[in-house]
Coordinates of C-alpha atoms (C1' of nucleotides) and ligand atoms in Angstrom, one line a residue:
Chain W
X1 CA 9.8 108.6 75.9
X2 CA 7.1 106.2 77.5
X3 CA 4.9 104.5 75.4
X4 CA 0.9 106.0 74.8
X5 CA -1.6 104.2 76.3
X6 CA -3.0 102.5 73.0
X7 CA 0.4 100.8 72.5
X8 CA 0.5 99.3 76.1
X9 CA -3.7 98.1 75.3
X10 CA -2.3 96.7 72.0
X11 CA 0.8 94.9 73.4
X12 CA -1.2 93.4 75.6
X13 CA -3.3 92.5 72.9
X14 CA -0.4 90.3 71.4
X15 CA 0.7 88.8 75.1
X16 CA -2.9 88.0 75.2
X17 CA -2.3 86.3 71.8
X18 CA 0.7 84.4 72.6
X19 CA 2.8 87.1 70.8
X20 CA 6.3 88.2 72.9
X21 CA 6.7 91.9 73.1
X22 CA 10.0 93.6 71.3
X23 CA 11.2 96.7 71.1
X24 CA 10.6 96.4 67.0
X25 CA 6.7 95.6 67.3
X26 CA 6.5 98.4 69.9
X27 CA 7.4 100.7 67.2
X28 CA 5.5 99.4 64.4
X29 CA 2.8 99.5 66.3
X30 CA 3.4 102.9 66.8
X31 CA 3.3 104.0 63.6
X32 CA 0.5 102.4 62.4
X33 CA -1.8 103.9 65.6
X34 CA -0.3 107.3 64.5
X35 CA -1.4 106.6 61.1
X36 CA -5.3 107.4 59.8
X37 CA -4.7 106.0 56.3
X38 CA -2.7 102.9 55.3
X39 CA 0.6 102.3 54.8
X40 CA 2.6 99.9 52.4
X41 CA 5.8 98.1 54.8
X42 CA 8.3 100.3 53.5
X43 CA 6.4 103.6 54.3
X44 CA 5.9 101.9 58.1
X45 CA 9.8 101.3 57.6
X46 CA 11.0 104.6 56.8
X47 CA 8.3 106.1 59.9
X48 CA 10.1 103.4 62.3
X49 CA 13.1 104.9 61.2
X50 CA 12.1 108.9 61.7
X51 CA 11.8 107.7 65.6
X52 CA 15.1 106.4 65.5
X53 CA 14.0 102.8 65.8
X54 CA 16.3 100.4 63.8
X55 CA 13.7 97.7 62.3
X56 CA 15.1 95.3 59.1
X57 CA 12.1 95.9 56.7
X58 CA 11.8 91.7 56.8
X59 CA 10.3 92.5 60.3
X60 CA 7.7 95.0 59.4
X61 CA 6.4 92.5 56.2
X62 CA 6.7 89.8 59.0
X63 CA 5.0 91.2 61.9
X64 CA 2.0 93.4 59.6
X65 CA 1.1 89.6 58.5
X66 CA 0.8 88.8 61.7
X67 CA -1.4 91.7 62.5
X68 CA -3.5 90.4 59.8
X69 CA -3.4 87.0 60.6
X70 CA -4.9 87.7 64.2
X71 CA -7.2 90.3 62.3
X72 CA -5.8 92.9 64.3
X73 CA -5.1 94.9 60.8
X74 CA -6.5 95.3 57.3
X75 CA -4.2 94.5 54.6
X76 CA -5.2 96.2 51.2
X77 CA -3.5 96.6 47.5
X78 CA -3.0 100.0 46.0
X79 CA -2.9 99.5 42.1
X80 CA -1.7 102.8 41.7
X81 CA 1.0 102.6 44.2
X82 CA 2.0 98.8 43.1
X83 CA 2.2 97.5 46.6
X84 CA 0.1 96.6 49.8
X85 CA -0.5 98.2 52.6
X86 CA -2.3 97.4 56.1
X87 CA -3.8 99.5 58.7
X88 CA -5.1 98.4 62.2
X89 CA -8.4 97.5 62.0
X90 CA -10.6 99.0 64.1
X91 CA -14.4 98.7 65.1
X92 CA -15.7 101.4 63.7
X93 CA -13.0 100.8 60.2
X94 CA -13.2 103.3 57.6
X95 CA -12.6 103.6 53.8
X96 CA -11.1 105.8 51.4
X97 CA -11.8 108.3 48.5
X98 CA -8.0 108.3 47.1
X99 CA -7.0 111.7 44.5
X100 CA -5.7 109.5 41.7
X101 CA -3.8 112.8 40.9
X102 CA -2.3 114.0 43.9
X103 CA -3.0 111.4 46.4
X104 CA -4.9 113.1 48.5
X105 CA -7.4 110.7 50.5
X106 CA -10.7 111.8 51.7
X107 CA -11.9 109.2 55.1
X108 CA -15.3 107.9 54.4
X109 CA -17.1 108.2 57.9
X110 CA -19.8 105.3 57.6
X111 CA -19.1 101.7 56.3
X112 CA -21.4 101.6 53.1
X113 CA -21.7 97.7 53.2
X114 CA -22.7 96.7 56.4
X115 CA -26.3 96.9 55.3
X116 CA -25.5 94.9 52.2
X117 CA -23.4 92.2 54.1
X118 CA -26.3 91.3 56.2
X119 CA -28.6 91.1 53.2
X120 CA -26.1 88.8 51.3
X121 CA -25.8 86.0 54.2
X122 CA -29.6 85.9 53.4
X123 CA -30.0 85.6 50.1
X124 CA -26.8 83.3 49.8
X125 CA -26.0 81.2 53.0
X126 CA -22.4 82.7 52.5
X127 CA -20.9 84.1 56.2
X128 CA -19.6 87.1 55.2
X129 CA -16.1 87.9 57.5
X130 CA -14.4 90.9 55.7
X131 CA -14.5 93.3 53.0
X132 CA -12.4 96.0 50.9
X133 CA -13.8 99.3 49.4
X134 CA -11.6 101.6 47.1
X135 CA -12.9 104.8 46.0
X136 CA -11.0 106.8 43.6
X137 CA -11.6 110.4 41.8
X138 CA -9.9 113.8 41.2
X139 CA -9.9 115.9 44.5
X140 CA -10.7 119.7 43.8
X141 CA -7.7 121.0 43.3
X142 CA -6.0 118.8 40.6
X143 CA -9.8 119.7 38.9
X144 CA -8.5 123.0 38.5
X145 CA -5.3 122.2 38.0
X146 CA -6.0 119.6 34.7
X147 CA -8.7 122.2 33.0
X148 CA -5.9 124.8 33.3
X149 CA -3.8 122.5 31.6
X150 CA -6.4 121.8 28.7
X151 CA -6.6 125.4 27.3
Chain O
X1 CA -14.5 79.2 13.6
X2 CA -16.3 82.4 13.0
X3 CA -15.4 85.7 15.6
X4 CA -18.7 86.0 18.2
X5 CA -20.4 89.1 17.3
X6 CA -19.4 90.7 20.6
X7 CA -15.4 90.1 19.9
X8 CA -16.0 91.5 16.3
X9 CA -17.9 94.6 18.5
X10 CA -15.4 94.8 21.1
X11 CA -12.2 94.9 18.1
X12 CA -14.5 97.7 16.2
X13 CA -13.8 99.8 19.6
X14 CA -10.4 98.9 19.6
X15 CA -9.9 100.4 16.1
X16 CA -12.0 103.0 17.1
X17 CA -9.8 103.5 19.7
X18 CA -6.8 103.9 17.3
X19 CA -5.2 99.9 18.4
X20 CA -4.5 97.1 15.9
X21 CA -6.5 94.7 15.6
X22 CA -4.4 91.3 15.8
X23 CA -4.9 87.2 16.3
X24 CA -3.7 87.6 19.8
X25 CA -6.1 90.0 20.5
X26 CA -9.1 88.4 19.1
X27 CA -8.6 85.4 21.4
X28 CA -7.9 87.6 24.4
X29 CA -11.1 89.2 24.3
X30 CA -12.8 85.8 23.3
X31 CA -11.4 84.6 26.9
X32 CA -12.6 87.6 28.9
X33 CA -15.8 87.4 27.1
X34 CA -16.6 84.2 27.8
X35 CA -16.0 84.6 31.5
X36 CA -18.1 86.1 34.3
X37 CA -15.5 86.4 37.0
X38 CA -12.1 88.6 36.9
X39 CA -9.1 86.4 35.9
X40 CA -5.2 86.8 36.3
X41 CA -2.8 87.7 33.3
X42 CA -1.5 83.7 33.5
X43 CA -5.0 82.2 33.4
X44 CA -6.1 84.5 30.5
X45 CA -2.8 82.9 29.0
X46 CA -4.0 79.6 30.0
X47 CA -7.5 79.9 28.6
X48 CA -5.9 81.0 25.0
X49 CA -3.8 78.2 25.1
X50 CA -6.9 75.8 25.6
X51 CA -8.2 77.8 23.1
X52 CA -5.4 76.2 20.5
X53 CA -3.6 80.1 20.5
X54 CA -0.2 80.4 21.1
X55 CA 0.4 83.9 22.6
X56 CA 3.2 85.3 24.8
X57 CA 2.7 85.6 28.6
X58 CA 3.9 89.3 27.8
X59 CA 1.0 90.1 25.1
X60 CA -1.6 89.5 27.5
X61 CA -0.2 91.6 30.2
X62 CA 0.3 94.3 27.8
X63 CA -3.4 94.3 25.7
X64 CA -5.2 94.1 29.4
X65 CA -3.3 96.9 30.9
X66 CA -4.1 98.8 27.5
X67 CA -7.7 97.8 28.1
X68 CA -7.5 99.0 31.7
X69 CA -6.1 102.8 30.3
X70 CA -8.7 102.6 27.7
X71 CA -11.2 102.3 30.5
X72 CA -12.5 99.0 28.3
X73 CA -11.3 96.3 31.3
X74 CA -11.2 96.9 35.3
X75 CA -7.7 95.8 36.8
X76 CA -8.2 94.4 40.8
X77 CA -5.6 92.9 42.9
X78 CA -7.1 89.1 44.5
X79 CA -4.8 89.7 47.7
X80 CA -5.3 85.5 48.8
X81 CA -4.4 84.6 45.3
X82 CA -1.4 87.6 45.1
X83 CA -2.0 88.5 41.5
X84 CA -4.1 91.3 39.6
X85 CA -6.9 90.3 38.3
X86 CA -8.8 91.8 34.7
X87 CA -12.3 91.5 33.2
X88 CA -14.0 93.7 31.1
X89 CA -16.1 96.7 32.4
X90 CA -19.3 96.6 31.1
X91 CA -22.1 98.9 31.9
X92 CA -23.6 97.2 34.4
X93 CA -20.4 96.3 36.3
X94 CA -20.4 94.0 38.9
X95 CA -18.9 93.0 41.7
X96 CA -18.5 89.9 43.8
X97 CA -18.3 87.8 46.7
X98 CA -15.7 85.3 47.0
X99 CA -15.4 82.2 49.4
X100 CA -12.1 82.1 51.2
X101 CA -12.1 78.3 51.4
X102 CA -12.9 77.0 47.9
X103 CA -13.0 80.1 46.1
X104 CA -16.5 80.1 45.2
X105 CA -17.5 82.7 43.5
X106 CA -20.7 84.8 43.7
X107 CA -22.1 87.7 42.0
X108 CA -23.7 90.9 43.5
X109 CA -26.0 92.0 41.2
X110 CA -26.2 95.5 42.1
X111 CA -23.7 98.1 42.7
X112 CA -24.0 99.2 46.1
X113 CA -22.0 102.5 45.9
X114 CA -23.6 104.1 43.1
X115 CA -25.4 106.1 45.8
X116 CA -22.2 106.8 48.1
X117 CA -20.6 107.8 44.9
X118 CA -23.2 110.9 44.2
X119 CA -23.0 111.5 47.9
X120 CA -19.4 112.0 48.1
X121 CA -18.9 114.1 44.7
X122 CA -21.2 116.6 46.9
X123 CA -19.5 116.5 50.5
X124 CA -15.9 116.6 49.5
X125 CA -15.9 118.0 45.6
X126 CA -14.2 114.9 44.6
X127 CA -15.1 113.9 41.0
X128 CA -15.4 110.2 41.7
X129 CA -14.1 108.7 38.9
X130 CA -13.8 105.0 40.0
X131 CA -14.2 102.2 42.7
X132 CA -13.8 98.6 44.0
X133 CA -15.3 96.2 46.4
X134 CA -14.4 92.9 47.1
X135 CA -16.5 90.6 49.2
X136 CA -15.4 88.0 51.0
X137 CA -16.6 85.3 53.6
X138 CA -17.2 81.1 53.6
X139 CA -20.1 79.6 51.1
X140 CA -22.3 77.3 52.7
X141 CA -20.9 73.9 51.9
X142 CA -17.7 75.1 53.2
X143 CA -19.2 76.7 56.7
X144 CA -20.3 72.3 56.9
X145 CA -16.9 71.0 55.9
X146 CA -15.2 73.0 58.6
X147 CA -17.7 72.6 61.6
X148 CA -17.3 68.8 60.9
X149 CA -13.8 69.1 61.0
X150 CA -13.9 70.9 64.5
X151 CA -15.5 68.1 66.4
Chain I
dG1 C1' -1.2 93.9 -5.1
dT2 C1' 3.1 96.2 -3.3
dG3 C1' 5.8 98.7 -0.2
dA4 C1' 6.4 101.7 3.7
dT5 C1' 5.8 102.3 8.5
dA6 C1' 4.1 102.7 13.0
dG7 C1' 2.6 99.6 16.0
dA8 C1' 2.5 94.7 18.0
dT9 C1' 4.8 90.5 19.4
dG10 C1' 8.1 87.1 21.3
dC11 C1' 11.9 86.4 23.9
dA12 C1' 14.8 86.9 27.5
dA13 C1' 16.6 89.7 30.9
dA14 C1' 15.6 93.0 34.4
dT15 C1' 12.7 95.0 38.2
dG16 C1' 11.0 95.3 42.6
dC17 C1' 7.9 93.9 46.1
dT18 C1' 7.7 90.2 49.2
dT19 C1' 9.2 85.9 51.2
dT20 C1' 12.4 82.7 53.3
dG21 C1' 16.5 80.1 55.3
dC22 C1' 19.5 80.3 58.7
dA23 C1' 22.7 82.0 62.3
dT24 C1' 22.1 84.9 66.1
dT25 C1' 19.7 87.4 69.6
dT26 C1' 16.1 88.1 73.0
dG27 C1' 11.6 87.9 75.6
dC28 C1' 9.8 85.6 79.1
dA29 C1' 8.5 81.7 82.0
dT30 C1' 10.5 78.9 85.6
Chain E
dA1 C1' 20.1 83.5 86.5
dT2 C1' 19.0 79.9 83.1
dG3 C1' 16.8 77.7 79.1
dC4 C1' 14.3 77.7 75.2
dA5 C1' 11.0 78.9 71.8
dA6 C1' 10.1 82.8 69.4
dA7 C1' 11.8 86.9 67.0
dT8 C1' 15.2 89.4 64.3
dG9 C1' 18.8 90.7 60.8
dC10 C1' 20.9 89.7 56.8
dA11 C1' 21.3 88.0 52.4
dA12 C1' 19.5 85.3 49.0
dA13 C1' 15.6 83.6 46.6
dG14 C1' 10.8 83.9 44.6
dC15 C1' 7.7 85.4 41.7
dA16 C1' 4.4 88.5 39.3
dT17 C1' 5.1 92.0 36.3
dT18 C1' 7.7 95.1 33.3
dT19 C1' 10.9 96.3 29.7
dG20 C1' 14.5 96.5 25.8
dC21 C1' 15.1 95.1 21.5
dA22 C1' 15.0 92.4 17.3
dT23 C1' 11.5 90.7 14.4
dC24 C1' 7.0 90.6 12.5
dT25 C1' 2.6 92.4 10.8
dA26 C1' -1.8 95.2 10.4
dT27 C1' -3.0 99.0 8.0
dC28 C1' -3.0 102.4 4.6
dA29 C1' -1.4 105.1 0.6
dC30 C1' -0.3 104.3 -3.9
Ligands
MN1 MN1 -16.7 98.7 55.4
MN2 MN1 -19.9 99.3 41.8
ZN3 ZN1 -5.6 115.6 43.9
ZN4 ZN1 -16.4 77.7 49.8

DNA sequence: GTGATAGATGCAAATGCTTTGCATTTGCAT
DNA sequence: ATGCAAATGCAAAGCATTTGCATCTATCAC
C-alpha cells in the first residue's frame, strides 16, 4: 500500500523540521489524518496496530509530543476519559460538542474565539498563541433514552 | 476566628445537599473562596495547611470531586502544569487567560459561548449541559523579557 | 446528654497514564 | 558502504489520583 498524499506533505513537513522519517511516524501519522476527532496515545496505538504496524506505545506518547512541540498537533485532556489526547492541528481547527452519555461528538464548524482572541491582545497586551474549547451535553438520543428511564 | 458568611452559605448547601458538614470542609471551601483562579488538589492542601489545618491530601481530592458531581465546583485539567484544577462555579463563571511564561493569570470577564451554546442546542438537539475554555498566550512583561533575550 | 449509625477521614497501598534510561536499531548525509 | 546522531523497544520509574479499610465523628432520635 503507498502512502496518501497528505502523509508524503506531512513527512516532508518533519524533514523540513529536522525530524528523520520511520516507518513508525509514517503510521501514526496516518492515523491521526484518518481521524476527525482526537485521540488519546493508546487509541492511536491500538489504530497503528489495526494496519498491522508494530509501534511500542512509548513511541506514539513520544512522537504526538513532538507533533505538539512543532505545533503540528493539538494536545487536549478529556476529564471524562482520564487521559490526553492530540489531533493534528490544522488551519481551519475545529472543536467539539462531546455526548457526556454516549460519547458521541458533534464537530463545531467555526472557531467561536477568534473574534475574542483579537479583542483580548487589545485590552491586555497579552499575545494570544493557542486555545482549547470543550463543549459537553446529552446528544438526542441518550435524551430519550434517560426520560424513559425516569418513569 | 469566625466562618465568613459565604463558607457558612456554601456548608448550608452542602447540608442541603444531604453532605456533612466537617472542620476539613470548612477550610476547604475557605481556600477556594478566597481565590479567584482554579487551583490543584495539592495547592488547596497547601493553602489549608497555611491556614493552620491539618487535612489529608485524600480529603481534598475527595470533597472537590464531590463538589464537581454536585455541580457546586468546575474540575479543568492545566495541561503545562499536568494536574486538574477545581474552583467553585459561581453564576457568573469565568474563564481565563493564562501566560505560558510566568503563569500570569487573567480574567475574561464574559462568557463567550453563552451564545454558541443556544446556537448549538438548536442545530444538533444537543442539550448542552457544560463547557471549558482555556486561554493561553505570553503577558506583556514577558513578550520584553524574551525579545531581549533573542538579541 | 447519650448512644447508634451512616458518613467522613487518615493512612498506606494500589492504579494507571505517562515519562525515562539505556541498549539496540535505523535513517540519512557523506 | 560507512558513520553517527536520532529513533525505537523494553522495562522500570514517576507521579497525580484513587481506593480499601480501620478509625473517627457529625447528626439525629431518644
Ligand atoms: Mn478555536
Ligand atoms: Mn463560559
Ligand atoms: Zn449520547
Ligand atoms: Zn508572563
Amino acid at each position: 500500500m503507498s502512502k496518501p498524499v497528505e502523509i508524503i506533505d506531512e513527512l516532508n513537513l518533519l524533514s523540513e523540521h529536522g525530524v528523520r522519517n520511520t516507518r513508525q511516524r509514517s503510521a501514526i501519522l496516518q492515523v491521526l489524518l484518518a481521524s476527525d476527532i482526537p485521540l488519546s496515545a493508546e487509541r492511536i496505538h491500538e489504530k497503528t496496530k489495526e494496519a498491522d504496524a508494530d509501534i511500542n506505545l512509548s513511541t506514539v506518547y513520544r512522537f504526538v509530543e513532538m507533533l505538539v512541540e512543532k505545533n503540528l498537533a493539538t494536545k487536549s485532556f478529556n476529564l471524562e476519559y482520564g487521559r490526553a489526547t492530540f489531533e493534528l492541528s490544522n488551519p481551519h481547527h475545529r472543536h467539539h460538542l462531546t455526548c457526556t452519555h454516549c460519547g458521541e461528538i458533534v464537530v463545531i464548524r467555526e472557531c467561536p474565539l477568534d473574534k475574542l482572541c483579537r479583542a483580548l491582545e487589545e485590552d491586555t497586551g497579552f499575545a494570544v498563541i493557542g486555545h482549547r474549547i470543550e463543549l459537553f451535553g446529552v446528544c438526542p438520543k441518550c435524551q430519550r433514552e434517560l426520560s424513559t428511564e425516569e418513569l
